[in-house]
């Protein structure tokens, strides 16, 4: 099995040793950490051996000036995979290099791009990163080479307006992100005409992050970029850099399944993959860690109740503190922003008790910090001023963190790709490294730490996106038409479904067809949100001083910034006095309460309309519009020391409603009883079937698991029957539910087989457990889920359901009692069980 480790030839840094004690080897450090508990918390240790690198000579076309610059950074020769990717790109072939974390992917694209800039004084390069932190890191790397005439610069939302004109006119290596390309550069393409005309390379870093609907949007942003480059007609400085008007695309990805296909979908171009990692690898010790059970005498546990395990956040905070005391530079990945703050605060508190002042060597890192804070934290960690950092997945990507000794992963991150990406942050210049996955107290994490075969030796997931998704294609074509009128040739560029999407835009009055093409009819630009984050960010302001502390994305504000919420910022606690959603501002004051706050929400789903359905006797299959409504209605205050609930306080926040498209199926209680599903097992059976169905839908629809939501209930008020819903987690739908409905038999058969053929006894992540379940994967009934799906499949087959649809209007309307295990849906408001809408964990 391959494991990602640092490539010392690609990234070298000056690290000063600020550690308070001697560094420990991974095995020794793990041994000392295990001694903290009387019962060993480690359930498995995977040892990945070291590997020597395969250096090769510099390509003959690489300028001496560039070789000397790399030599000053300690890079004496590239690894074989770096040289192979660079040769392909320099020859004008689009290439994706998909190798392990810190394997030197940056050198693979810097080498051809910078060589071209040095050889052709007019050529330009555009670099795209999914995060500002990664773009800033690459700016440091390119600027550090001190190459004359390259003039690298970042162009994003943080760039002062006074600098933007200079960057457009003079920078030859512009670093930005897809959002800025979409909102700023392409709509203002006339101001960028000189840059785009001379564009030789487009670097798409960490391209595996562009998945699902977000990835589909980015795919069309790249097509819009290609369109403008062709329109301006790049004058090639070097024939090897590509044909006129077509820059060469260089993509970098973490190890993923079928990277060439994913990169081809993203760019719309044929892409060659380089996947063999030839960088050196230090030995890695990977431990699976299960926090201990809390003793019955602990004040936080009622002795009459079932024992629970110690919080993964507290366990991670203690491990982080212990590692820092041992002189080990450590990064802890935490699933949520609040969790990162809690881990950092608890680690600081423990360190200050052990060695006064040592707590200052630990900090939190997350989205929402001001630009200056983020850059300072990155600098402090790189230079050793910080020994420990608790971060969200904002630092999962390729930011140069070579020099870390250990990584702690607090809770299963959702995919094996993310797990290895995070674990790969550990390792100093090819030295030994330690990675620890700390399990949360939920069935999915518990399964993983007791079944290491589910993690080790398995291939990582493929990156899934679908540029032909009409819900993405139509708004992107509107953006393209606003930039310049669409022509028939452009429709070929945007691919399958483009003509149909344009026709629908004309019919809707958004486009006007003229002999020369299709024109955008409105004065204002189309509003298209690439990431779907739920509105503008909310500013957090200290009321007494007016100081801006940070921001919270609109989708999380109801949970994190409600009145009375405790807001953590770099270890300082603030209490929210008021939240003004209209103005996008929360006023806070500094306070150190002995309690924390936890928002509670209510989710409901109601059926709006039925587009089509299949009548299959005791079961029914439906496609239609639904409203998914969630509202934060209260919050609990809990004692920090004990977890005791102090009280529950009501909140009056507006409900949030998502109107989308869903596929759902119903079963009569009699059919379930006849199949041997007892009434108490129905909720768990439906819940397990729902999870598995969501997990298998990407086989049928080109989507990502996080693009889909689900809900199951033993008695839904709209159907008056046991029901499972699967819905698109995007406003208006994204086409996934429609695909599921059209291939229902194959989809449900694959779901049934995945559950039945899984070797586990009661359910695992490979079948019915979900990494994003809002109910902690409870209840689940694996065997009964197979019976539920058997009932569905048998009745669909008997009814001749082969993929056709029945419209409610086709026969003048069906009887509301016609064979669906209940009446046709009507408006309702509550459900018995819900799973959060689509979107990655915070």
PDB file of N, CA and C in Angstrom, residues 22 37 67 79 96 105 140 172 209 217 333 389 428 430 441-442 501 538 549 557 590 691 751 755 766 779 799 806 823:
ATOM      1  N   UNK A  22      13.311  16.801  23.953  1.00  0.00           N
ATOM      2  CA  UNK A  22      13.788  16.028  22.809  1.00  0.00           C
ATOM      3  C   UNK A  22      12.621  15.412  22.048  1.00  0.00           C
ATOM      4  N   UNK A  37      -3.599   5.840  29.809  1.00  0.00           N
ATOM      5  CA  UNK A  37      -4.812   5.127  30.187  1.00  0.00           C
ATOM      6  C   UNK A  37      -4.465   3.756  30.754  1.00  0.00           C
ATOM      7  N   UNK A  67      17.069  26.035 -12.630  1.00  0.00           N
ATOM      8  CA  UNK A  67      17.736  24.955 -11.901  1.00  0.00           C
ATOM      9  C   UNK A  67      18.488  25.511 -10.692  1.00  0.00           C
ATOM     10  N   UNK A  79      12.131  14.139  -8.854  1.00  0.00           N
ATOM     11  CA  UNK A  79      11.773  12.733  -8.832  1.00  0.00           C
ATOM     12  C   UNK A  79      11.227  12.347 -10.201  1.00  0.00           C
ATOM     13  N   UNK A  96      -2.476  15.406 -15.544  1.00  0.00           N
ATOM     14  CA  UNK A  96      -2.798  15.439 -14.130  1.00  0.00           C
ATOM     15  C   UNK A  96      -1.802  14.543 -13.406  1.00  0.00           C
ATOM     16  N   UNK A 105       4.165  17.587  -6.032  1.00  0.00           N
ATOM     17  CA  UNK A 105       3.344  17.922  -7.208  1.00  0.00           C
ATOM     18  C   UNK A 105       3.582  19.363  -7.649  1.00  0.00           C
ATOM     19  N   UNK A 140       4.206  32.135  -1.833  1.00  0.00           N
ATOM     20  CA  UNK A 140       5.483  32.145  -1.107  1.00  0.00           C
ATOM     21  C   UNK A 140       6.517  31.286  -1.821  1.00  0.00           C
ATOM     22  N   UNK A 172       2.743  38.052 -14.267  1.00  0.00           N
ATOM     23  CA  UNK A 172       2.758  36.997 -15.277  1.00  0.00           C
ATOM     24  C   UNK A 172       2.434  35.638 -14.676  1.00  0.00           C
ATOM     25  N   UNK A 209     -10.726  18.137  -5.164  1.00  0.00           N
ATOM     26  CA  UNK A 209     -11.724  18.806  -4.333  1.00  0.00           C
ATOM     27  C   UNK A 209     -12.911  19.300  -5.151  1.00  0.00           C
ATOM     28  N   UNK A 217     -19.863  22.905 -11.539  1.00  0.00           N
ATOM     29  CA  UNK A 217     -19.798  24.345 -11.796  1.00  0.00           C
ATOM     30  C   UNK A 217     -18.388  24.751 -12.227  1.00  0.00           C
ATOM     31  N   UNK A 333      -6.554  17.560  13.144  1.00  0.00           N
ATOM     32  CA  UNK A 333      -7.682  17.873  12.270  1.00  0.00           C
ATOM     33  C   UNK A 333      -8.983  17.598  13.015  1.00  0.00           C
ATOM     34  N   UNK A 389      -1.315  22.785  16.402  1.00  0.00           N
ATOM     35  CA  UNK A 389      -2.378  23.519  15.729  1.00  0.00           C
ATOM     36  C   UNK A 389      -3.587  22.606  15.601  1.00  0.00           C
ATOM     37  N   UNK A 428       8.662  14.642   8.583  1.00  0.00           N
ATOM     38  CA  UNK A 428       9.647  15.705   8.455  1.00  0.00           C
ATOM     39  C   UNK A 428      10.789  15.250   7.574  1.00  0.00           C
ATOM     40  N   UNK A 430      11.113  13.293   5.187  1.00  0.00           N
ATOM     41  CA  UNK A 430      11.250  11.856   4.991  1.00  0.00           C
ATOM     42  C   UNK A 430      11.518  11.084   6.261  1.00  0.00           C
ATOM     43  N   UNK A 441     -17.568   8.745  19.516  1.00  0.00           N
ATOM     44  CA  UNK A 441     -18.428   7.718  20.106  1.00  0.00           C
ATOM     45  C   UNK A 441     -19.693   7.577  19.264  1.00  0.00           C
ATOM     46  N   UNK A 442     -19.511   7.010  18.065  1.00  0.00           N
ATOM     47  CA  UNK A 442     -20.671   6.691  17.241  1.00  0.00           C
ATOM     48  C   UNK A 442     -20.383   5.406  16.489  1.00  0.00           C
ATOM     49  N   UNK A 501     -30.209  23.271 -23.195  1.00  0.00           N
ATOM     50  CA  UNK A 501     -30.175  24.273 -22.126  1.00  0.00           C
ATOM     51  C   UNK A 501     -30.358  25.677 -22.692  1.00  0.00           C
ATOM     52  N   UNK A 538     -21.626  36.306   7.682  1.00  0.00           N
ATOM     53  CA  UNK A 538     -22.061  37.177   8.776  1.00  0.00           C
ATOM     54  C   UNK A 538     -20.823  37.634   9.538  1.00  0.00           C
ATOM     55  N   UNK A 549     -13.987  40.633  14.474  1.00  0.00           N
ATOM     56  CA  UNK A 549     -13.263  39.444  14.938  1.00  0.00           C
ATOM     57  C   UNK A 549     -13.096  38.422  13.822  1.00  0.00           C
ATOM     58  N   UNK A 557     -24.675  30.479  10.436  1.00  0.00           N
ATOM     59  CA  UNK A 557     -24.899  31.562  11.393  1.00  0.00           C
ATOM     60  C   UNK A 557     -25.981  31.214  12.403  1.00  0.00           C
ATOM     61  N   UNK A 590     -16.885  39.958  25.224  1.00  0.00           N
ATOM     62  CA  UNK A 590     -15.974  38.977  25.807  1.00  0.00           C
ATOM     63  C   UNK A 590     -16.513  38.501  27.150  1.00  0.00           C
ATOM     64  N   UNK A 691     -29.719   5.007   3.969  1.00  0.00           N
ATOM     65  CA  UNK A 691     -28.273   5.261   3.937  1.00  0.00           C
ATOM     66  C   UNK A 691     -27.615   4.537   2.764  1.00  0.00           C
ATOM     67  N   UNK A 751     -28.352  -1.461  -4.337  1.00  0.00           N
ATOM     68  CA  UNK A 751     -28.408  -1.148  -2.910  1.00  0.00           C
ATOM     69  C   UNK A 751     -28.637  -2.412  -2.097  1.00  0.00           C
ATOM     70  N   UNK A 755     -25.829  -4.339   0.600  1.00  0.00           N
ATOM     71  CA  UNK A 755     -26.103  -4.647   2.005  1.00  0.00           C
ATOM     72  C   UNK A 755     -25.966  -6.144   2.253  1.00  0.00           C
ATOM     73  N   UNK A 766     -19.388   0.240   4.913  1.00  0.00           N
ATOM     74  CA  UNK A 766     -19.448  -0.297   3.566  1.00  0.00           C
ATOM     75  C   UNK A 766     -20.867  -0.594   3.112  1.00  0.00           C
ATOM     76  N   UNK A 779     -31.530   4.556  14.671  1.00  0.00           N
ATOM     77  CA  UNK A 779     -31.360   3.099  14.661  1.00  0.00           C
ATOM     78  C   UNK A 779     -31.026   2.587  13.267  1.00  0.00           C
ATOM     79  N   UNK A 799     -44.940  -5.460 -11.278  1.00  0.00           N
ATOM     80  CA  UNK A 799     -45.698  -4.399 -11.944  1.00  0.00           C
ATOM     81  C   UNK A 799     -45.083  -4.017 -13.281  1.00  0.00           C
ATOM     82  N   UNK A 806     -45.058   7.138 -14.967  1.00  0.00           N
ATOM     83  CA  UNK A 806     -46.479   7.392 -15.106  1.00  0.00           C
ATOM     84  C   UNK A 806     -46.769   8.778 -14.596  1.00  0.00           C
ATOM     85  N   UNK A 823     -52.267   6.900   0.498  1.00  0.00           N
ATOM     86  CA  UNK A 823     -52.771   7.804  -0.529  1.00  0.00           C
ATOM     87  C   UNK A 823     -51.654   8.541  -1.221  1.00  0.00           C
TER      88      UNK A 823
END
